[in-house]
Coordinates of C-alpha atoms in Angstrom, one line a residue:
M591 CA 141.4 227.4 43.9
K592 CA 143.0 226.0 47.0
T593 CA 139.8 224.2 47.9
A594 CA 139.7 222.5 44.4
C595 CA 143.3 221.4 44.7
L596 CA 142.6 220.0 48.1
I597 CA 139.7 218.1 46.7
I598 CA 141.6 216.7 43.9
A599 CA 144.5 215.6 46.2
I600 CA 142.0 213.8 48.5
M601 CA 140.5 212.0 45.5
L602 CA 143.9 211.0 44.3
L603 CA 144.9 209.8 47.7
N604 CA 141.6 207.8 48.1
G605 CA 142.2 206.3 44.7
V606 CA 145.6 205.1 45.7
Q607 CA 144.3 203.7 49.0
A608 CA 141.4 202.0 47.1
R609 CA 143.8 200.5 44.6
G610 CA 146.1 199.4 47.4
Q611 CA 143.1 197.7 49.1
V612 CA 142.1 196.0 45.9
L613 CA 145.6 194.8 45.4
K614 CA 145.6 193.4 49.0
N615 CA 142.2 191.7 48.4
I616 CA 143.6 190.1 45.2
D617 CA 146.7 189.0 47.0
K618 CA 144.6 187.4 49.8
K619 CA 142.4 185.6 47.3
I620 CA 145.5 184.3 45.5
E621 CA 146.9 183.1 48.7
Q622 CA 143.6 181.3 49.6
K623 CA 143.4 179.8 46.2
V624 CA 146.9 178.5 46.4
N625 CA 146.3 177.1 49.8
Q626 CA 143.0 175.5 48.6
R627 CA 144.9 173.8 45.7
I628 CA 147.6 172.6 48.0
N629 CA 145.1 171.1 50.4
Q630 CA 143.2 169.5 47.6
N631 CA 146.4 167.9 46.4
I632 CA 147.2 166.7 49.9
D633 CA 143.7 165.3 50.3
K634 CA 144.0 163.5 47.0
G635 CA 147.3 162.0 48.1
I636 CA 145.7 160.9 51.4
D637 CA 142.7 159.4 49.7
K638 CA 144.9 157.5 47.3
G639 CA 146.9 156.1 50.1
L640 CA 143.8 155.1 52.0
D641 CA 142.3 153.5 48.9
K642 CA 145.4 151.3 48.6
I643 CA 145.1 150.3 52.2
E644 CA 141.4 149.4 51.8
E645 CA 142.1 147.5 48.6
G646 CA 144.7 145.5 50.5
A647 CA 142.3 144.8 53.3
K648 CA 139.7 143.5 50.9
Q649 CA 142.0 141.1 49.1
P650 CA 141.0 137.4 49.5
A651 CA 142.8 135.7 52.3
P652 CA 145.0 132.7 51.3
N653 CA 142.1 130.4 52.5
G654 CA 139.7 132.0 50.1
N655 CA 137.8 134.1 52.6
S656 CA 137.0 137.3 50.8
S657 CA 135.3 139.0 53.7
G658 CA 138.4 140.6 55.1
K659 CA 138.0 138.5 58.3
S660 CA 140.3 135.7 59.3
S661 CA 138.9 132.3 58.8
S662 CA 138.0 130.0 61.7
K663 CA 139.5 126.9 60.0
N664 CA 143.0 125.8 59.5
S665 CA 144.4 124.5 56.2
T666 CA 142.8 121.1 56.7
G667 CA 139.3 122.6 57.1
A668 CA 139.0 121.7 60.7
A669 CA 138.2 124.1 63.6
P670 CA 141.4 124.9 65.6
K671 CA 141.7 122.9 68.8
E672 CA 141.2 124.4 72.2
N673 CA 144.9 124.2 73.1
Q674 CA 146.1 125.2 69.7
T675 CA 147.7 128.7 69.2
S676 CA 146.0 130.5 66.3
A677 CA 145.8 134.0 65.1
S678 CA 142.2 133.6 64.4
P679 CA 140.1 131.9 67.2
P680 CA 137.5 129.3 66.1
Q681 CA 134.2 130.8 65.3
T682 CA 132.1 127.8 66.3
F683 CA 133.6 127.1 69.7
S684 CA 135.4 130.3 70.8
S685 CA 132.5 131.6 72.9
Q686 CA 132.5 128.3 74.9
S687 CA 136.3 128.0 75.3
K688 CA 136.1 129.2 79.0
F689 CA 132.6 128.0 79.7
D690 CA 133.1 125.7 82.8
F691 CA 129.4 125.1 83.8
V692 CA 128.7 121.5 84.5
P693 CA 125.0 120.6 85.1
G694 CA 123.9 118.6 88.1
E695 CA 123.4 114.9 87.4
K696 CA 120.2 114.1 89.3
V697 CA 117.2 116.0 87.7
I698 CA 114.6 116.9 90.3
A699 CA 112.4 119.4 88.3
I700 CA 111.6 119.9 84.7
E701 CA 109.2 122.5 83.4
D702 CA 108.4 123.1 79.7
F703 CA 104.7 123.9 80.2
S704 CA 103.7 121.0 77.9
Q705 CA 100.9 120.1 80.3
D706 CA 99.4 123.7 80.3
I707 CA 97.0 125.3 77.7
V708 CA 98.1 128.3 75.7
G709 CA 96.3 131.4 77.2
D710 CA 96.2 129.9 80.8
F711 CA 98.3 130.5 83.8
P712 CA 100.4 127.5 84.5
A713 CA 98.8 125.0 87.0
R714 CA 102.0 124.5 89.2
W715 CA 102.8 128.2 89.6
N716 CA 101.8 131.1 91.8
T717 CA 101.8 134.9 91.1
D718 CA 100.8 138.3 92.5
G719 CA 100.0 139.6 89.1
S720 CA 99.4 138.1 85.7
A721 CA 101.2 135.8 83.2
E722 CA 100.1 133.3 80.6
I723 CA 101.3 130.4 78.4
M724 CA 102.2 131.5 75.0
N725 CA 103.8 130.4 71.7
I726 CA 106.5 132.6 70.3
N727 CA 107.7 132.7 66.7
I728 CA 111.4 132.6 67.4
A729 CA 111.4 129.3 69.3
E730 CA 109.5 126.0 69.6
G731 CA 107.4 124.9 72.5
K732 CA 105.4 126.8 75.1
W733 CA 106.6 129.8 77.1
L734 CA 105.4 131.6 80.1
G735 CA 105.0 135.3 79.1
F736 CA 105.3 138.1 81.7
T737 CA 102.4 140.2 80.5
R738 CA 102.2 142.5 83.5
S739 CA 104.3 143.6 86.5
C740 CA 104.4 140.6 88.7
A741 CA 106.3 138.0 90.7
L742 CA 106.1 134.3 89.7
T743 CA 107.2 131.2 91.5
P744 CA 107.2 127.5 90.6
E745 CA 105.6 126.0 93.7
F746 CA 107.0 122.5 92.7
I747 CA 110.5 123.9 93.7
N748 CA 110.5 124.0 97.6
S749 CA 114.0 122.9 98.4
L750 CA 117.4 123.9 97.1
P751 CA 120.4 121.8 98.3
E752 CA 123.9 123.1 98.9
N753 CA 125.0 121.9 95.4
F754 CA 122.5 122.5 92.5
T755 CA 122.2 123.8 89.0
L756 CA 119.2 125.7 87.7
E757 CA 118.9 126.3 83.9
F758 CA 116.2 127.9 81.8
D759 CA 115.7 129.7 78.6
V760 CA 114.8 133.4 78.3
A761 CA 113.3 135.3 75.4
V762 CA 112.5 138.9 75.1
S763 CA 110.6 141.1 72.7
P764 CA 113.2 142.5 70.1
D765 CA 111.9 146.1 70.7
Y766 CA 112.2 145.9 74.5
S767 CA 113.3 149.4 75.7
Y768 CA 115.9 150.5 78.2
Y769 CA 113.0 152.1 80.1
D770 CA 111.1 148.8 80.4
G771 CA 111.7 146.8 83.6
S772 CA 114.4 144.1 84.1
L773 CA 113.9 140.4 84.4
G774 CA 114.3 139.5 88.1
I775 CA 115.6 136.1 89.2
A776 CA 115.7 135.4 93.0
I777 CA 116.8 132.6 95.2
A778 CA 115.4 133.0 98.6
A779 CA 115.1 131.3 102.1
L780 CA 111.4 131.8 102.7
T781 CA 109.7 130.9 106.1
N782 CA 106.3 131.7 104.5
K783 CA 105.7 130.5 100.9
N784 CA 103.6 133.7 100.3
D785 CA 106.6 135.9 101.0
F786 CA 107.7 135.3 97.4
T787 CA 106.1 138.7 96.5
A788 CA 108.9 140.5 98.4
W789 CA 111.4 139.4 95.8
K790 CA 110.9 141.7 92.9
Q791 CA 111.9 145.2 92.0
Y792 CA 110.8 147.6 94.7
G793 CA 109.7 144.6 96.9
D794 CA 109.8 144.6 100.7
A795 CA 112.7 142.2 101.4
R796 CA 114.0 144.7 103.9
R797 CA 110.8 145.1 105.8
S798 CA 110.0 141.3 106.0
G799 CA 113.5 140.4 107.1
Q800 CA 114.3 138.2 104.0
T801 CA 117.5 136.3 103.2
G802 CA 118.3 135.6 99.6
I803 CA 119.9 136.6 96.3
M804 CA 118.4 138.9 93.8
T805 CA 119.7 139.5 90.3
W806 CA 118.4 141.4 87.3
L807 CA 119.0 141.1 83.6
H808 CA 118.1 143.6 80.9
P809 CA 118.8 143.4 77.2
Q810 CA 119.4 147.1 76.7
D811 CA 121.9 149.4 78.5
A812 CA 121.8 153.1 78.4
G813 CA 122.7 154.4 74.9
S814 CA 122.2 153.0 71.5
P815 CA 124.8 150.1 71.2
P816 CA 123.0 146.7 71.5
V817 CA 124.4 145.6 74.9
G818 CA 122.6 144.6 78.1
H819 CA 123.3 145.1 81.8
S820 CA 122.9 143.2 85.1
K821 CA 122.6 143.8 88.8
I822 CA 122.9 141.6 91.8
E823 CA 122.0 142.0 95.6
I824 CA 122.7 139.8 98.5
W825 CA 120.3 140.1 101.5
E826 CA 120.6 138.6 105.0
N827 CA 117.8 139.0 107.4
G828 CA 116.4 142.1 105.8
K829 CA 119.8 143.8 105.3
K830 CA 121.5 144.3 102.0
I831 CA 125.1 143.2 102.5
M832 CA 126.4 143.3 99.0
N833 CA 125.4 144.7 95.6
N834 CA 127.0 145.3 92.3
T835 CA 126.1 146.3 88.7
T836 CA 127.7 145.4 85.4
G837 CA 127.1 146.9 81.9
N838 CA 128.3 146.1 78.4
L839 CA 126.6 142.7 78.5
T840 CA 127.1 141.3 75.0
S841 CA 125.6 137.9 75.6
F842 CA 122.0 139.3 76.1
N843 CA 120.9 142.3 74.1
R844 CA 118.2 143.2 71.5
N845 CA 120.0 141.3 68.8
K846 CA 120.5 138.2 71.0
N847 CA 117.0 138.1 72.4
I848 CA 116.8 134.4 73.2
V849 CA 119.4 133.0 75.6
H850 CA 120.2 130.1 77.9
I851 CA 120.7 131.0 81.6
A852 CA 122.6 128.7 84.0
V853 CA 122.8 129.2 87.7
W854 CA 125.3 127.1 89.7
R855 CA 125.5 126.9 93.5
Q856 CA 128.4 125.1 95.2
N857 CA 127.9 125.6 98.9
Q858 CA 128.4 129.4 99.4
R859 CA 129.6 130.0 95.8
L860 CA 127.2 131.4 93.1
R861 CA 127.9 131.4 89.4
I862 CA 125.5 132.8 86.8
Y863 CA 126.0 132.3 83.1
V864 CA 124.2 134.1 80.2
R865 CA 124.8 132.0 77.1
E866 CA 128.4 131.0 77.7
E867 CA 129.4 134.3 79.4
K868 CA 130.0 134.1 83.1
V869 CA 128.3 137.2 84.3
W870 CA 128.6 136.7 88.1
D871 CA 131.0 134.5 90.2
L872 CA 130.5 135.3 93.9
P873 CA 132.4 133.1 96.4
K874 CA 130.2 134.1 99.4
A875 CA 126.8 134.6 98.0
F876 CA 124.9 132.0 100.0
I877 CA 124.6 132.6 103.8
T878 CA 125.8 129.6 105.8
G879 CA 122.9 128.1 107.8
S880 CA 120.1 129.6 105.7
K881 CA 117.7 127.1 104.0
Y882 CA 117.2 128.4 100.5
N883 CA 114.1 126.9 99.1
T884 CA 112.4 129.1 96.5
V885 CA 113.0 130.5 93.1
I886 CA 111.2 133.6 92.0
F887 CA 111.0 135.3 88.6
S888 CA 109.7 138.8 88.3
R889 CA 109.3 141.8 86.0
Y890 CA 108.5 145.5 86.7
E891 CA 106.5 147.7 84.4
A892 CA 106.9 147.7 80.7
K893 CA 105.1 148.9 77.6
D894 CA 102.3 146.8 76.2
H895 CA 103.6 143.8 74.2
H896 CA 107.1 144.3 75.6
N897 CA 107.4 141.0 77.4
F898 CA 109.9 138.5 78.9
F899 CA 109.3 134.8 78.3
I900 CA 110.8 131.7 80.1
S901 CA 110.7 128.0 79.4
N902 CA 112.7 124.8 79.6
I903 CA 113.5 125.0 83.3
R904 CA 115.8 122.2 84.6
L905 CA 116.8 121.9 88.3
A906 CA 119.4 119.3 89.2
I907 CA 121.3 118.2 92.2
G908 CA 124.9 117.0 92.4
N909 CA 128.4 118.0 91.8
P910 CA 129.7 115.3 89.4
D911 CA 133.0 113.7 90.3
T912 CA 134.1 112.8 86.8
R913 CA 137.6 111.6 87.8
H914 CA 136.5 109.2 90.5
Q915 CA 133.6 107.8 88.6
L916 CA 135.5 107.1 85.3
I917 CA 139.0 106.2 86.6
E918 CA 138.1 104.3 89.7
E919 CA 134.5 103.0 89.1
G920 CA 135.1 102.7 85.3
K921 CA 132.0 104.5 84.2
F922 CA 130.6 108.0 84.1
S923 CA 127.0 108.8 83.0
T924 CA 125.7 112.3 82.4
S925 CA 122.4 113.9 81.5
G926 CA 124.2 117.2 81.1
I927 CA 125.1 116.8 77.4
Y928 CA 122.2 118.4 75.6
F929 CA 121.1 118.0 72.0
N930 CA 118.5 119.7 69.8
T931 CA 115.2 117.8 69.9
G932 CA 115.4 114.8 67.6
S933 CA 118.9 115.7 66.5
A934 CA 122.5 114.8 67.2
Q935 CA 123.6 118.5 67.2
I936 CA 125.2 119.3 70.5
K937 CA 124.0 122.5 72.3
P938 CA 126.7 125.0 73.5
E939 CA 125.8 124.6 77.2
S940 CA 127.2 121.0 77.0
H941 CA 130.8 122.3 76.6
G942 CA 131.7 122.2 80.2
V943 CA 130.9 118.5 80.7
I944 CA 132.7 117.4 77.6
R945 CA 135.6 119.5 78.6
E946 CA 135.9 117.6 81.9
I947 CA 136.1 114.3 79.9
A948 CA 138.7 115.8 77.6
H949 CA 141.0 117.0 80.4
L950 CA 140.7 113.6 82.0
L951 CA 141.8 111.9 78.8
K952 CA 144.7 114.3 78.4
E953 CA 145.9 113.6 81.9
N954 CA 145.7 109.9 81.3
P955 CA 147.1 109.3 77.8
D956 CA 146.6 105.5 78.0
L957 CA 143.0 105.8 78.8
K958 CA 140.5 104.6 76.2
I959 CA 136.8 105.0 76.4
N960 CA 133.5 103.9 74.9
I961 CA 130.8 106.5 74.5
T962 CA 127.2 105.2 74.5
G963 CA 124.1 107.3 73.8
H964 CA 120.8 106.7 75.4
T965 CA 117.3 108.3 74.6
D966 CA 113.9 108.4 76.3
N967 CA 111.0 106.4 74.9
V968 CA 109.5 109.2 72.8
G969 CA 109.3 107.9 69.1
N970 CA 109.8 104.5 67.7
A971 CA 112.5 102.1 68.7
A972 CA 114.4 102.1 65.4
T973 CA 114.6 106.0 65.3
N974 CA 115.8 106.1 68.9
Q975 CA 118.4 103.6 68.2
Q976 CA 119.8 105.5 65.3
L977 CA 119.6 108.8 67.2
S978 CA 121.4 107.4 70.2
E979 CA 124.2 106.1 67.9
Q980 CA 124.5 109.5 66.1
R981 CA 124.7 111.4 69.4
A982 CA 127.5 109.3 70.7
L983 CA 129.4 109.9 67.5
S984 CA 128.8 113.6 67.8
V985 CA 130.4 113.6 71.3
K986 CA 133.4 111.7 69.9
Q987 CA 133.8 114.3 67.0
Y988 CA 133.5 117.1 69.5
L989 CA 136.3 115.7 71.7
N990 CA 138.5 115.3 68.6
K991 CA 137.8 118.6 66.8
V992 CA 137.8 120.9 69.9
F993 CA 140.2 119.2 72.2
G994 CA 142.4 117.1 69.9
I995 CA 141.6 113.7 71.5
D996 CA 142.8 110.9 69.2
N997 CA 139.8 109.1 67.5
N998 CA 141.6 105.8 68.1
R999 CA 141.0 106.2 71.9
I1000 CA 137.3 106.3 71.5
T1001 CA 134.6 103.9 70.4
T1002 CA 130.9 104.7 70.2
A1003 CA 127.6 102.8 70.5
G1004 CA 123.9 103.5 71.0
K1005 CA 121.3 101.8 73.1
G1006 CA 118.2 103.8 72.1
A1007 CA 115.6 103.7 74.8
S1008 CA 116.3 100.0 75.7
E1009 CA 118.1 100.7 79.1
P1010 CA 116.2 103.4 81.0
V1011 CA 117.5 104.5 84.5
S1012 CA 114.3 106.2 85.4
D1013 CA 110.5 106.3 84.8
N1014 CA 109.7 107.5 81.3
K1015 CA 106.2 108.6 82.6
T1016 CA 107.5 111.8 84.0
A1017 CA 109.4 114.7 82.4
E1018 CA 112.1 114.4 85.1
G1019 CA 112.4 110.6 84.4
K1020 CA 112.8 111.2 80.6
A1021 CA 115.5 113.8 81.3
Q1022 CA 117.4 111.3 83.3
N1023 CA 117.0 108.7 80.5
R1024 CA 118.4 111.1 77.8
R1025 CA 122.1 110.5 78.8
V1026 CA 125.5 109.8 77.5
E1027 CA 127.7 107.2 79.2
F1028 CA 131.5 107.0 79.2
V1029 CA 132.9 103.6 80.0
K1030 CA 136.6 102.9 80.6
Q1031 CA 138.0 100.3 78.2

C-alpha cells in the first residue's frame, strides 16, 4: 500500500513538473512571438523611412536631371568655368582641371607605324624577343603589340635633351590579369646600344652598371575593383637609389584600357601623366651629368592573347615660354594643341597649353589675340582651309567655356596648309605644320 501511494505521489509530482515545463515553454514562445512582432514592426518602420529617403534621392533635379546625380551644366546650359565655384564640377573638363602638361614645341620624332606592314616587326625598332604590327578594334591606325616577354626600343631615338616631352598611346587587352606582367617604360643613359635589354623586369641594370629610370604600369591592382597600379625605380651606376609604388590608379584599368601617356623632363625633374592624372612627379629623378639617350618599352610574361599595344609616339624638345613669345614678341605658335583626325574636336591632353594662354589673358586684361589654325597638306586645299578655321574657333570656344575669357577679346582665322613651317614629306614635318598660332592684336 505504501509503495502504491509513493508511486501515485511521484506521478502527481511529475505531472505538476511537466505542466510547469509546458507552461514555461508556452511563456517562452509567447515572448519570442511578441519580440518577433515588435521587430517586424520596427523593420517596417525603418523600411518605410528608407523608402522615403530613396524616393527623395530619385526625384528629378531642378535642371531636369533624373539620374539622381548633379548636372555638369549651369542654368544657361554651359559648363562651369574653371575658376567658378560650383557644387557639381564640370563633367567634360573636370579631369583636366589640374592637368599642367605642356608638350614640347619642336617635334623630333614621330612614330605611328604607318610605314610598316601588319604582321611585321617595325623596321626602325630593335628587340630581344618578339612583337608585331597589329590593328585593334578599339582604335584606329597601326599598333605595336607586345606578343611575348621582351624589351623594345625605337632606334631612331638616340638623344634625349634636358627638356623634352615624350607622348604615346597605350592599349591593353580588356581581360588583362593581375598576374600578367606590367608594361615597362625606361629612360636610360646607355653606353652600348645593345644594353637596352637590361631595362625590363628582372633585367640586369645592377650588374651592367646602368643609369636610368624605370617605371611600370599595370591596369589591375590586387583585388576585384577596376583600378591599376604603378611602380618607379631610379638607378645610378648600377645602384637603385630610389623606388616607390602606388596603387588605386583610376586612370588606367580594365575599364579604361586605352590611355594617353605623357612623360615630361625639365632638367632633373620628371613628371609622368596617365590620361590627365599626374602619377609621378619627382624633382630629382634625372642624374646630373648623365647623358640619357634611349627609351625602352618592355613586358614580362602574360597569358596568350593578353597584350599591351603602343602607338602615336611623339618626342619633342623645348620648354615653351608662352609669356615672352606672346607679350614681347607678339606671337606664340604651338603644335601641342591636338585634334582628332580630320576634326576640330580638341583632345584632353591639349588642356595644359590652352590653360597657359588663358592665364596670360587673365593677367593682361587689355590683351586681345587672334587665333589662326594651320594644317598639314593631307587632303584637298578647300577641306584643309575649312578645318583650320574650325579648329581656331574650337580653341576660342574652349577659352571661353572653360576659362571664362571674353569672346570679344578673340578673333579667329584659318590658313589651311598654305603656310607650312616644315617639310610635309616627313611625319615630323607634318606634325610641326599642324599648329595653332596666337597673335597679339
